[in-house]
Coordinates of C-alpha atoms in Angstrom, one line a residue:
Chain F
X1 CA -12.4 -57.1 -98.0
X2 CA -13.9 -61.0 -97.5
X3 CA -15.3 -62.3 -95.0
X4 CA -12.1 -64.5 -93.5
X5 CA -10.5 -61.3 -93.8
X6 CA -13.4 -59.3 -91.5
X7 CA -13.2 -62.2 -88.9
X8 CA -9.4 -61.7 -88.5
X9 CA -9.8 -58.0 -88.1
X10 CA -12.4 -58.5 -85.6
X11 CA -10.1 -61.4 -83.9
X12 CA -7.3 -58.8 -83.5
X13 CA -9.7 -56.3 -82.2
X14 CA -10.3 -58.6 -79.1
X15 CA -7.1 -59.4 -78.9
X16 CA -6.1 -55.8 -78.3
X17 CA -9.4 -55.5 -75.7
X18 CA -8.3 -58.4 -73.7
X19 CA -4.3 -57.6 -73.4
X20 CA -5.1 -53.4 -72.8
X21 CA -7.2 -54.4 -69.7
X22 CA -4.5 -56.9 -68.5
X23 CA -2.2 -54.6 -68.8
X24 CA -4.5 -51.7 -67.0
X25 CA -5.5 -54.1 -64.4
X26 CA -2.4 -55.3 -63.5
X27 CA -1.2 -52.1 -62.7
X28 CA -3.5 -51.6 -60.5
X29 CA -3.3 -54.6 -58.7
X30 CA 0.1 -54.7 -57.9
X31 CA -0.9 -51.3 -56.5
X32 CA -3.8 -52.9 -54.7
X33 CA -1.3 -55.6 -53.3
X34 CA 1.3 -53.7 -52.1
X35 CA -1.1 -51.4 -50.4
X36 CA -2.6 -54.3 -48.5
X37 CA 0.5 -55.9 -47.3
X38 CA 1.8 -52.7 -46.0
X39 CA -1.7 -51.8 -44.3
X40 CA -1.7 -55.4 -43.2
X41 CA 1.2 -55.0 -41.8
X42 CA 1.7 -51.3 -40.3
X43 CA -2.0 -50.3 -39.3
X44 CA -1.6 -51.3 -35.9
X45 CA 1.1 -49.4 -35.0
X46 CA -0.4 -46.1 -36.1
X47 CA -1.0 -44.6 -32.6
X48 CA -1.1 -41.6 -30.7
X49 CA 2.8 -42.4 -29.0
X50 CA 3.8 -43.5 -32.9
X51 CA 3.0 -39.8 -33.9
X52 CA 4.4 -38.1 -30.6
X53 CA 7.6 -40.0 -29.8
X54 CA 11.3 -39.3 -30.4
X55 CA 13.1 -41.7 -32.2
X56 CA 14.2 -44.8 -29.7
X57 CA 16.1 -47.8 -29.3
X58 CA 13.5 -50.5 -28.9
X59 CA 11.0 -50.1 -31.5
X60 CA 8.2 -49.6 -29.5
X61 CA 8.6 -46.8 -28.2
X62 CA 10.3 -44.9 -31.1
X63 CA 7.6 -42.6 -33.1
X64 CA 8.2 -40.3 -36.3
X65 CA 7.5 -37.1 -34.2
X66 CA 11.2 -35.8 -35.8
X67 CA 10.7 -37.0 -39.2
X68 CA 6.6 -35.7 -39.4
X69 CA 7.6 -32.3 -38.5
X70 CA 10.6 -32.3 -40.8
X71 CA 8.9 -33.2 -43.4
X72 CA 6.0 -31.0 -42.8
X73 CA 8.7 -28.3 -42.4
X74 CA 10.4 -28.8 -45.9
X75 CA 7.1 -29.0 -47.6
X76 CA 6.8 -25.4 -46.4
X77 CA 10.0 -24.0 -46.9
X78 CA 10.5 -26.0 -50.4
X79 CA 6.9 -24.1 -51.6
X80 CA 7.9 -20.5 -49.9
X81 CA 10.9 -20.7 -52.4
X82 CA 10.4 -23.0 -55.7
X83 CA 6.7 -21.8 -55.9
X84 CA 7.6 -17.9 -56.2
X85 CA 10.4 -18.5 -58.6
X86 CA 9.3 -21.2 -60.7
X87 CA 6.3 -18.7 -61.4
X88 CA 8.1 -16.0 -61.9
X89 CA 10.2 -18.2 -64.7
X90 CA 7.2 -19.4 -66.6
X91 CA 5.5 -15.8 -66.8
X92 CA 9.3 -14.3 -68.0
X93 CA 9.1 -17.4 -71.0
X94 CA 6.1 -17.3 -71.6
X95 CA 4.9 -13.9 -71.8
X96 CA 8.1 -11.9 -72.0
X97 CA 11.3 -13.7 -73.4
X98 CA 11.8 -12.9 -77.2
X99 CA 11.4 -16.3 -78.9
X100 CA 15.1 -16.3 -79.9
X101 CA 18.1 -18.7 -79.3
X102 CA 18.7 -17.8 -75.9
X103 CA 15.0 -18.6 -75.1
X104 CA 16.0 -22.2 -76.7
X105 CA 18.4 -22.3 -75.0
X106 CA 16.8 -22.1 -71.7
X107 CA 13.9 -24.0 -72.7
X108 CA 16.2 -27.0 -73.6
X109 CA 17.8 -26.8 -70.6
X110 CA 14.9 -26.5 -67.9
X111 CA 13.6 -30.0 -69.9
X112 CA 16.8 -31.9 -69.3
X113 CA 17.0 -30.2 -65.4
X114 CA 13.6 -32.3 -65.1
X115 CA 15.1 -35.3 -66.6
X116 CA 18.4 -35.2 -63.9
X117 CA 18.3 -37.7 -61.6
X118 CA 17.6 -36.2 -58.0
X119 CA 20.9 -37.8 -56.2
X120 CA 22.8 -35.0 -58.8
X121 CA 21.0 -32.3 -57.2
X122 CA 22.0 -33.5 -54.3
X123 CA 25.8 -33.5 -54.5
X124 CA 25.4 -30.0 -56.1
X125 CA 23.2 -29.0 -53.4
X126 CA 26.0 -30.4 -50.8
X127 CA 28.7 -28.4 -52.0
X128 CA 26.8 -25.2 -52.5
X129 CA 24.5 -25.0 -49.9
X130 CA 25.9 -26.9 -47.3
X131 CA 29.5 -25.7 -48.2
X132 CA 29.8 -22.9 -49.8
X133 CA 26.7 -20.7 -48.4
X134 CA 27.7 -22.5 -45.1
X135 CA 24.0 -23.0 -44.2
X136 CA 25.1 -26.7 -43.1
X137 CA 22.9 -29.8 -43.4
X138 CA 20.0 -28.1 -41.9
X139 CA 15.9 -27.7 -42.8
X140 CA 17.0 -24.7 -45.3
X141 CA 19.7 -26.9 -47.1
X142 CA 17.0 -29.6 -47.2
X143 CA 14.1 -27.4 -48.8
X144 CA 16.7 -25.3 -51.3
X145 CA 17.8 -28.9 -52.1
X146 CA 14.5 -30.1 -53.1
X147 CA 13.2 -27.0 -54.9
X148 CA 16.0 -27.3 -57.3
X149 CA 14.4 -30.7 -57.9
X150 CA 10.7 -29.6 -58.4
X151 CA 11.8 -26.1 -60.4
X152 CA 12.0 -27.6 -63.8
X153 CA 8.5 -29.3 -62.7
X154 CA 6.4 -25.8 -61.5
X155 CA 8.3 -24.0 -64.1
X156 CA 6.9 -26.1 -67.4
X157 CA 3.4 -27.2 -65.6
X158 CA 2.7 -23.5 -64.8
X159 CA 4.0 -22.7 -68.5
X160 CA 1.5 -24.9 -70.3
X161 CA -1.2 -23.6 -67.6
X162 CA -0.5 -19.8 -68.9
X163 CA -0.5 -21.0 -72.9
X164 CA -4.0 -22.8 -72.1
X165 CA -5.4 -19.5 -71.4
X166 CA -6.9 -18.1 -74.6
X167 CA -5.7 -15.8 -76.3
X168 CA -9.5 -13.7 -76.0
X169 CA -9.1 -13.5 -72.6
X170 CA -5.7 -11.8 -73.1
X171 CA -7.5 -9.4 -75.4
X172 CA -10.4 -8.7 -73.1
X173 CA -8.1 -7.3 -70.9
X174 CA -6.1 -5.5 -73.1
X175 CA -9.4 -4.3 -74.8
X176 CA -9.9 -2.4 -71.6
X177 CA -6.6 -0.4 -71.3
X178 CA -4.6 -3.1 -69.1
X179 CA -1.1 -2.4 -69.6
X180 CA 1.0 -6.3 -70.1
X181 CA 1.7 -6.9 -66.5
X182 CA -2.2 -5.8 -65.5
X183 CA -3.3 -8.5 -67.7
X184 CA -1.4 -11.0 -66.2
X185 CA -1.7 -10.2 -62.8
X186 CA -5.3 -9.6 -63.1
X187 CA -6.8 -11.6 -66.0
X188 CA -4.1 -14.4 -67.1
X189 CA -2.6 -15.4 -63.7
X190 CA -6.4 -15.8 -62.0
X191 CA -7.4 -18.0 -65.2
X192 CA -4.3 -20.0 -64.8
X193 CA -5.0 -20.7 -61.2
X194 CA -6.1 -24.1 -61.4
X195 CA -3.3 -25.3 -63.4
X196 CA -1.1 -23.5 -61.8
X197 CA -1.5 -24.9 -58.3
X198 CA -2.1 -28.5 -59.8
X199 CA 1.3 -28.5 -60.7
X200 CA 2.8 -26.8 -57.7
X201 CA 0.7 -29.7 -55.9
X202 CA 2.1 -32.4 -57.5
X203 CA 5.8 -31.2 -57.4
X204 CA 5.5 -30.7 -53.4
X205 CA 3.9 -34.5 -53.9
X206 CA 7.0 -35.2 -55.6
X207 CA 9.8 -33.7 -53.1
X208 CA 8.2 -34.7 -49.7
X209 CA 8.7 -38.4 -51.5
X210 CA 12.6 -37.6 -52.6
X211 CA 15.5 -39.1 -50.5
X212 CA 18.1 -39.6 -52.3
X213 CA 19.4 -36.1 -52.1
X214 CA 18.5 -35.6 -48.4
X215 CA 21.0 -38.7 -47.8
X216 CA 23.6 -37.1 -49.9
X217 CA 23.4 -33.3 -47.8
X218 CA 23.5 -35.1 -45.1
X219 CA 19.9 -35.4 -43.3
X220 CA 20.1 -36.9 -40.1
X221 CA 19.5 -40.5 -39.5
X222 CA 19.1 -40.5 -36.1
X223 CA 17.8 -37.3 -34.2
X224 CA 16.0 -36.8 -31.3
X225 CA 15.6 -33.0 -31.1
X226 CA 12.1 -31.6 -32.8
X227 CA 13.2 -28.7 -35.9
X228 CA 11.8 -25.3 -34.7
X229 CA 14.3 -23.3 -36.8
X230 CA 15.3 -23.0 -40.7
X231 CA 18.8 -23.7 -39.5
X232 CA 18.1 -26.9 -37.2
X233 CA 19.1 -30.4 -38.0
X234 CA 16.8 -32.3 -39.9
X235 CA 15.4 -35.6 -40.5
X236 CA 11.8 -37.0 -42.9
X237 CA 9.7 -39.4 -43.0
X238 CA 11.4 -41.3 -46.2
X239 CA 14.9 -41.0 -44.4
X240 CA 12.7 -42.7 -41.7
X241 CA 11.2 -45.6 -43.5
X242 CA 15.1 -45.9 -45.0
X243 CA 16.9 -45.7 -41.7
X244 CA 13.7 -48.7 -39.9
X245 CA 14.3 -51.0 -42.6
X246 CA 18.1 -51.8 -42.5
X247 CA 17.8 -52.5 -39.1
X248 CA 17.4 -56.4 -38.2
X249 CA 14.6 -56.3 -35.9
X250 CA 10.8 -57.3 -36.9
X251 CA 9.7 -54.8 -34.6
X252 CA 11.6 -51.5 -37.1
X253 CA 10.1 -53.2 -39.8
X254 CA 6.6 -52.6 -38.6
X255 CA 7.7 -49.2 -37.6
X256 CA 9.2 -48.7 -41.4
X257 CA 5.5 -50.1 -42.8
X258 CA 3.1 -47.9 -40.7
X259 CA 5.9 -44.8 -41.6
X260 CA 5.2 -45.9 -45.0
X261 CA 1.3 -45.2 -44.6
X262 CA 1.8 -42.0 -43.0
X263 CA 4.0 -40.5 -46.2
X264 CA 1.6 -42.0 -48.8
X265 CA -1.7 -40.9 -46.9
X266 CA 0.3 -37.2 -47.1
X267 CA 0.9 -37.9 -51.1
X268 CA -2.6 -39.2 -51.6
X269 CA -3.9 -36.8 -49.8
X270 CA -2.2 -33.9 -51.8
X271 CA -2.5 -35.7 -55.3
X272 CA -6.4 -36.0 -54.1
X273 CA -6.4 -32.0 -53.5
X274 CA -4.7 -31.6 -57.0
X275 CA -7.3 -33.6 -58.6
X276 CA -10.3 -32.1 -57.1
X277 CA -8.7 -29.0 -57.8
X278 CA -8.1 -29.5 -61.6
X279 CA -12.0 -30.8 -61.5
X280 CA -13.1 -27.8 -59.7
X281 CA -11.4 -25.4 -62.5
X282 CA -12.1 -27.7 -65.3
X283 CA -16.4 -26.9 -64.5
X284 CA -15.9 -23.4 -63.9
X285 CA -13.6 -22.7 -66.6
X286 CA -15.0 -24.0 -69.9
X287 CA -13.1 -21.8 -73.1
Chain P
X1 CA -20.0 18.7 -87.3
X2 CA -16.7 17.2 -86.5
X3 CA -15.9 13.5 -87.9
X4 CA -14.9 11.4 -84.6
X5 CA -12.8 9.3 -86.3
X6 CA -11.0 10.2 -90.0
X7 CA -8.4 7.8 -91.3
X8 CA -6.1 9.2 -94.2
X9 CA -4.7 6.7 -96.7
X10 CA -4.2 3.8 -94.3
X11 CA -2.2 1.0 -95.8
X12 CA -0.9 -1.9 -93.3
X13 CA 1.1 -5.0 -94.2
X14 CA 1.5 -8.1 -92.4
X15 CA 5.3 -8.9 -93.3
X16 CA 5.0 -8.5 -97.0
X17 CA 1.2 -9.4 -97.5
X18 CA -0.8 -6.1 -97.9
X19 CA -4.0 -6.5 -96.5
X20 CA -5.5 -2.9 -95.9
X21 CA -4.8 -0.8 -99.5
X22 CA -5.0 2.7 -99.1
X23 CA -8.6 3.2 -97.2
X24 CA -9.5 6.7 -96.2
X25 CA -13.2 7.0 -94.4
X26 CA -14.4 8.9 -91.4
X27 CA -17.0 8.2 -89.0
X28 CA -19.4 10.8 -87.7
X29 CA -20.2 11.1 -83.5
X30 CA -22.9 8.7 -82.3
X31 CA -22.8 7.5 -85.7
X32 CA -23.4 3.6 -86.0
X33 CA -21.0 1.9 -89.1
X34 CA -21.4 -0.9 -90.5
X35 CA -18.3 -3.2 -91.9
X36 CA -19.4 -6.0 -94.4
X37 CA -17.2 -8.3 -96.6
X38 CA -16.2 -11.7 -97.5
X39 CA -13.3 -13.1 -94.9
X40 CA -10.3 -11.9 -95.2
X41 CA -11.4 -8.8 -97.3
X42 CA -9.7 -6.7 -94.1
X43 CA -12.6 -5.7 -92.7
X44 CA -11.6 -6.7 -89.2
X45 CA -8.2 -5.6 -89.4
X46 CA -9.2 -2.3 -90.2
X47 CA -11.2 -2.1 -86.7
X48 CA -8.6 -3.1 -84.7
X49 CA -6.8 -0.7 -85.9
X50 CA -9.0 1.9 -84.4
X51 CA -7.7 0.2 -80.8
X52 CA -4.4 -0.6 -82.1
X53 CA -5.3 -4.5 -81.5
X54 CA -3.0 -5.1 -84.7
X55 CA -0.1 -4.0 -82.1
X56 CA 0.6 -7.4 -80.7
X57 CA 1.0 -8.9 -84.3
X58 CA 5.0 -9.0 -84.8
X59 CA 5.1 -8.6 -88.4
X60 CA 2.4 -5.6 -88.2
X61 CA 3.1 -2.1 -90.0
X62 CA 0.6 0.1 -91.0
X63 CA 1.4 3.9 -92.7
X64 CA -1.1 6.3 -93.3
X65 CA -2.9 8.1 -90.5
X66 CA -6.1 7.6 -88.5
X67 CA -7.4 10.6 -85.6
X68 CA -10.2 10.1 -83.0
X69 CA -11.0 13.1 -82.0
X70 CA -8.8 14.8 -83.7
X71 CA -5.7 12.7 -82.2
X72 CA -3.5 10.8 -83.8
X73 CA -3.9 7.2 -82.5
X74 CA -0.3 6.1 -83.4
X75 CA 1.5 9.0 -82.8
X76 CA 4.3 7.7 -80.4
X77 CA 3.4 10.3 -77.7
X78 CA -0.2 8.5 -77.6
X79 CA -0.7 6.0 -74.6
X80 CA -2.4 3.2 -76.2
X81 CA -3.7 2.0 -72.8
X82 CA -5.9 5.4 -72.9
X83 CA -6.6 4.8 -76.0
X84 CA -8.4 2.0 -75.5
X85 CA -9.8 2.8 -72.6
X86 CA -11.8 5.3 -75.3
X87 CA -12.4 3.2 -77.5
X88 CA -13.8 0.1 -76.4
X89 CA -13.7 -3.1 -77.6
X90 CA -16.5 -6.3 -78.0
X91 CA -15.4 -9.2 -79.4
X92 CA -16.4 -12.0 -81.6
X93 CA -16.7 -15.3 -79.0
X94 CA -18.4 -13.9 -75.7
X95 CA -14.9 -14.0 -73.4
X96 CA -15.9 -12.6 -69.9
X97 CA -13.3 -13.3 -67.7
X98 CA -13.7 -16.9 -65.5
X99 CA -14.4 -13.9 -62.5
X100 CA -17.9 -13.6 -61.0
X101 CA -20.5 -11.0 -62.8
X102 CA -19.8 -7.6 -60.4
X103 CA -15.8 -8.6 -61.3
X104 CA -15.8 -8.6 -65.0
X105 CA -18.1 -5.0 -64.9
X106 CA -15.3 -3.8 -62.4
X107 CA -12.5 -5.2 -63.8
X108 CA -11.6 -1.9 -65.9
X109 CA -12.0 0.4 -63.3
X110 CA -9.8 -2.0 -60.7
X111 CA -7.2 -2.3 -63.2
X112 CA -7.1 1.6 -63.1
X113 CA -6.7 1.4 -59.0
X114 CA -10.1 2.4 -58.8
X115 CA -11.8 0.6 -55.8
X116 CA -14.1 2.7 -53.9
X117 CA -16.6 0.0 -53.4
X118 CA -19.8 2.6 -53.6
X119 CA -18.5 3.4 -57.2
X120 CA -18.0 0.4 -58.5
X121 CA -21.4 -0.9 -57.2
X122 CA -22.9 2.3 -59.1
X123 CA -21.3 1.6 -61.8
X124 CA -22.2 -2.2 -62.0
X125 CA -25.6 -1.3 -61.3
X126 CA -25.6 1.2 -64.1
X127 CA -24.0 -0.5 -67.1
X128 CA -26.4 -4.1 -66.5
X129 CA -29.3 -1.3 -67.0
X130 CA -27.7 0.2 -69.7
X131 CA -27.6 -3.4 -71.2
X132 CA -30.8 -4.7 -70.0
X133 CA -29.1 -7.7 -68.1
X134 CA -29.5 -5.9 -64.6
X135 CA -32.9 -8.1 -63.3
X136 CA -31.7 -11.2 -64.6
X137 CA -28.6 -10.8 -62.7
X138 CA -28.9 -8.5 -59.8
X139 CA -29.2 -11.2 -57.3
X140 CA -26.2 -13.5 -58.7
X141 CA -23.2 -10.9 -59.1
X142 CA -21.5 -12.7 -57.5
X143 CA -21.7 -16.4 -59.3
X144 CA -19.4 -16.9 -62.7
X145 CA -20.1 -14.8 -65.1
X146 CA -19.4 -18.5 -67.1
X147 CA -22.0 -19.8 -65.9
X148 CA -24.6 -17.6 -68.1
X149 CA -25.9 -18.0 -71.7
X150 CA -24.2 -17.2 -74.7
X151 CA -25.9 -14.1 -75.3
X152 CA -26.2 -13.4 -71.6
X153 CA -22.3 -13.5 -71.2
X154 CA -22.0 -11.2 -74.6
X155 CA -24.3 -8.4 -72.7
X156 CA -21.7 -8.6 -69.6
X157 CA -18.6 -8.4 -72.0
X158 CA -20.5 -5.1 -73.6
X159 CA -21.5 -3.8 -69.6
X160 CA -17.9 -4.4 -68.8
X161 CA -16.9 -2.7 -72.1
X162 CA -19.1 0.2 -71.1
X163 CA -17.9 0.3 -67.4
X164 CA -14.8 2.6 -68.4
X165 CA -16.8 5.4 -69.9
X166 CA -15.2 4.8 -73.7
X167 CA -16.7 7.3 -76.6
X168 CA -16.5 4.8 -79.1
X169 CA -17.2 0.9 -79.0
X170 CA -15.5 -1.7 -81.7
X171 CA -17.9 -4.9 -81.6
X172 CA -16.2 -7.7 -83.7
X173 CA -19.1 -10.0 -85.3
X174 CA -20.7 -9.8 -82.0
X175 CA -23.5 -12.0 -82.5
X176 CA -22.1 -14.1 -84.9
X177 CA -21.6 -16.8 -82.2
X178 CA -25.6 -16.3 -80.6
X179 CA -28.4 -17.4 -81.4
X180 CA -31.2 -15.8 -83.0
X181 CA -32.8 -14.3 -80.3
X182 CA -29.7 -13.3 -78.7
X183 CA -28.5 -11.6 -81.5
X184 CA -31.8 -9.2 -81.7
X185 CA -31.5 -8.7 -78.5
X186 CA -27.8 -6.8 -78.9
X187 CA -28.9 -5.5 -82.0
X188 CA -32.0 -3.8 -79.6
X189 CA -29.1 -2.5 -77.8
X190 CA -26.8 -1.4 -80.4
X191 CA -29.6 0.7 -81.4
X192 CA -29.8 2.2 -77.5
X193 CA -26.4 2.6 -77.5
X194 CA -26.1 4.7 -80.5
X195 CA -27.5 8.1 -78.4
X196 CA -24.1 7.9 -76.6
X197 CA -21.4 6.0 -77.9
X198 CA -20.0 5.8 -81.3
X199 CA -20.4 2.4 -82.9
X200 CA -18.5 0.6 -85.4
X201 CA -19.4 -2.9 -86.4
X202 CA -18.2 -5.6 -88.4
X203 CA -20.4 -8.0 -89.3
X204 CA -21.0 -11.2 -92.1
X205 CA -24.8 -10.4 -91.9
X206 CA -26.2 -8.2 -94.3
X207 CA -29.3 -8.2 -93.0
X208 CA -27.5 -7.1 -89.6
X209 CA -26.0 -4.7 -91.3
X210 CA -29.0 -3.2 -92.7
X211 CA -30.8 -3.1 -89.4
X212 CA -28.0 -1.6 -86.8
X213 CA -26.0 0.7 -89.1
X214 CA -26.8 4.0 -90.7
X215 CA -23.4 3.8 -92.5
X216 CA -22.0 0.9 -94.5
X217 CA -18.5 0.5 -95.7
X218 CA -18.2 -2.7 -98.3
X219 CA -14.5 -3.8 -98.2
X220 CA -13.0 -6.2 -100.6
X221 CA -9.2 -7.5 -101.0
X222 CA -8.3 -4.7 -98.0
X223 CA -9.6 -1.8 -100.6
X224 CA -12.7 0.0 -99.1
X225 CA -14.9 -0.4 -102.6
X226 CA -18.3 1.4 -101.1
X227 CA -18.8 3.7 -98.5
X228 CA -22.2 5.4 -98.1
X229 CA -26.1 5.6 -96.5
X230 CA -26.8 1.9 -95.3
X231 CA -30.2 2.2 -97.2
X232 CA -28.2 3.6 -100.6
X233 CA -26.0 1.2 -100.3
X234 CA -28.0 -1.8 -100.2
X235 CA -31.1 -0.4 -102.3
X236 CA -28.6 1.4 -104.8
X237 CA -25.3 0.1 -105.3
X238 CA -23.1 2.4 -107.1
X239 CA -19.8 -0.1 -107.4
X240 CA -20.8 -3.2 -109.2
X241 CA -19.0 -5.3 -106.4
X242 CA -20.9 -4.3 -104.0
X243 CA -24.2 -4.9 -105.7
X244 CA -22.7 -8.7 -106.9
X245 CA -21.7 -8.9 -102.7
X246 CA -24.8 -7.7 -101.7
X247 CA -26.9 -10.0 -103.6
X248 CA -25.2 -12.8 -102.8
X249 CA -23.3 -13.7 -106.0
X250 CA -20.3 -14.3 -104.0
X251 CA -19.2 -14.2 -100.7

């Protein structure tokens, strides 16, 4: 190679330099942006009556009391039942099912059930939830609604956390007399953890963020009675934001903004557990 | 006196690929035996065959016959988790469990519903001894058993291995990933461990070999070629293979 060649190389090389940190910075800055303009413009109405109030007329005096606790109460319900099964899923692929067609089959499938856009789950959750099991558009249909969502999600994170456990921890426990489901309940499940509940984490992240299929079962816009039941009407925060920001006056908008801050504080906050989480495993568990 | 473990004219195949040809031997209680070999001469596939470890290999089929004491290990009757609850295993990577110290010791006996808290402290207290980990680590049971050295983590896999009371103990190249002092260190207790268990070891190291075992078997190409006193074998070769292995002319 000569030397004119060397310096064109060596041009091209800070070429890249320069446009991958453009690209990584601007990324973050039109995070960094949008962050600002809605703290700018929302901080001040994050108060006590914001947080306590009923939904109301004048904008004021209306508060995401309904919404908070609704989506406090899907979290819950959505982890009680997509957390259990989408575990139960990965251990039957990954540890039992016979590598064979079916087991393709499947596999294929729960990839392109993550890759289906969340207003379909919606209209299938609508007819058979709402419909046919008759459970109406209440918490429950809400939360079954959105673990169909985040299944595919817990069901493939958990499923790469098993196959990261090696396979000499496996035989450890084997080595001991553990029958299969001994080893892992006791040694492969416990190793997992971390990975495990990462995922979970950021699925939950995931639904408490969805709308689309809330809207199409049929979450209420406008409700002024606090869920204390499975069955009770429903309403969240990102139905909320949705429902603040068509209206025409300033004083929703703000509302909608400082909503806004309330549902990504929750995500960030959740995303931040998951991290520190993953960290936490990452130092104890070193293969 | 009674062989503990005899195997008859065991032959195994992975699919079509025969990898153990035809090797009888038995091993004598609290007798310490020694397998040497180049890799892949079958030398650790014959071991885990004496916890059926070669179970969970799909295309595995062995023929032949191998009894500890006086059982047939692969008769279908046999329960291979009581099998191996006999014969214990130690492998070649230290691999405690990411549990704390008192966990891994226990974990044996909790798998087995055991969880009188008095026994299982007994016990804990009674295999670090029988290691000679117990004052390093009697004040931090509780921490990660991760968070201990190489050869540290290698006694605790051999406690926990101890913990379910087998008669025999399998240890896979157990020091092959420690360092020197380390490895003398399990070899010290290998030595111990002889007045009560029965040991079989495979091993790259000759020289390991030579120190731990009082038997030696010298596979090659899954054939057992040699099979006698450690010090006859290495000071008096009777198979020409053995003596170009043990010399070093290939390996």
């Amino acid at each position: 190679m000569n030397n004119h060649q060397i310096t064109i190389n060596r041009w091209k090389d800070k070429i890249f330099y320069w446009y991958g940190l453009i690209c990584t910075v601007s990324g973050v800055l039109i995070l960094a942006v949008f962050l600002y303009s809605i703290i700018i413009e929302g901080w001040d109405r994050l108060n006590w009556q914001f947080f306590t109030s009923l939904p109301s007329r004048r904008p004021s005096s209306a508060g995401i009391l309904v919404p908070l606790l609704g989506t406090l109460w899907i979290m819950i319900l959505t982890t009680i039942i997509a957390v259990p099964i989408g575990i139960a899923a990965a251990i039957y692929l990954e540890e039992y099912g016979k590598k064979n067609k079916f087991a393709e089959f499947i596999e294929v499938n729960i990839a392109n059930l993550a890759g289906v856009p969340s207003i379909i789950y919606g209209l299938l959750a609508l007819e058979i939830f709402v419909r046919i099991m008759g459970l109406g558009r209440s918490l429950l249909s809400g939360a079954l609604t959105l673990s169909l969502l985040i299944l595919p999600i817990v069901i493939v994170s958990t499923r790469e956390a098993l196959k990261s456990v090696p396979k000499t921890i496996r035989e450890a426990s084997y080595a001991l007399g553990a029958t299969k489901w001994k080893t892992i309940w006791n040694a492969v499940l416990p190793s997992a953890a971390g990975g495990i509940l990462t995922g979970v984490i950021l699925a939950i992240s995931r639904a408490i963020g969805e709308t689309a299929p809330l809207v199409v079962i049929g979450a209420m816009l406008y409700i002024t009675t606090i869920p204390t039941h499975p069955l009770d009407d429903f309403s969240v925060l990102p139905i909320q934001i949705y429902n603040w920001l068509s209206r025409p006056q300033k004083g929703f908008i703000e509302n909608a903004t400082a909503a806004i801050i309330v549902l990504l504080a929750i995500t960030f906050i959740l995303n931040g557990i998951a991290i520190y989480l993953r960290n936490k495993w990452q130092s104890k568990v070193k293969w | 006196m009674q062989a503990k473990i005899i195997s008859k004219n065991v032959n195994v195949y992975y699919g079509t690929n025969h990898v153990i040809k035809n090797v009888s031997l038995d091993i004598m209680p609290n007798e310490v035996v020694a397998f040497i070999g180049p890799s892949g001469c079958g030398k650790s596939t014959f071991l885990r065959l004496l916890n059926r470890m070669n179970d969970f290999i799909e295309s595995f089929k062995m023929e032949g016959e191998i009894l500890i004491d006086n059982e047939d290990i692969y008769d279908s009757k046999i329960k291979v988790e009581e099998l191996r609850k006999k014969v214990g295993m130690v492998f070649q990577k230290p691999n405690p469990f990411p549990k704390s110290i008192y966990e891994n010791i226990v974990y044996g006996l909790r798998i087995q519903g055991i969880n009188d808290k008095k026994y299982l402290d007994s016990v804990v207290e009674k295999t670090l001894q029988q290691v000679g980990i117990w004052n390093e680590v009697k004040d931090k049971l509780h921490q990660s058993a991760m968070a201990l050295s190489g050869g540290q983590q290698q006694r605790i896999c051999i406690a926990r291995t101890l913990a379910v009371e087998p008669s025999v103990v399998l240890m896979d190249e157990p020091t092959s990933a420690l360092d020197p002092i380390s490895t003398a260190t399990i070899e010290e207790l290998i030595y111990q461990l002889k007045k009560q268990y029965t040991i079989v070891i495979v091993t790259h190291n000759m020289q390991q070999a030579g120190r731990v075992s009082d038997r030696t078997a010298f596979f090659y190409m899954g054939e057992l070629i040699e099979y006698n006193d450690t010090r006859e074998l290495f000071t008096n070769p009777k198979v020409e293979l053995t003596q170009k292995y043990i010399t070093g002319r290939f390996g």
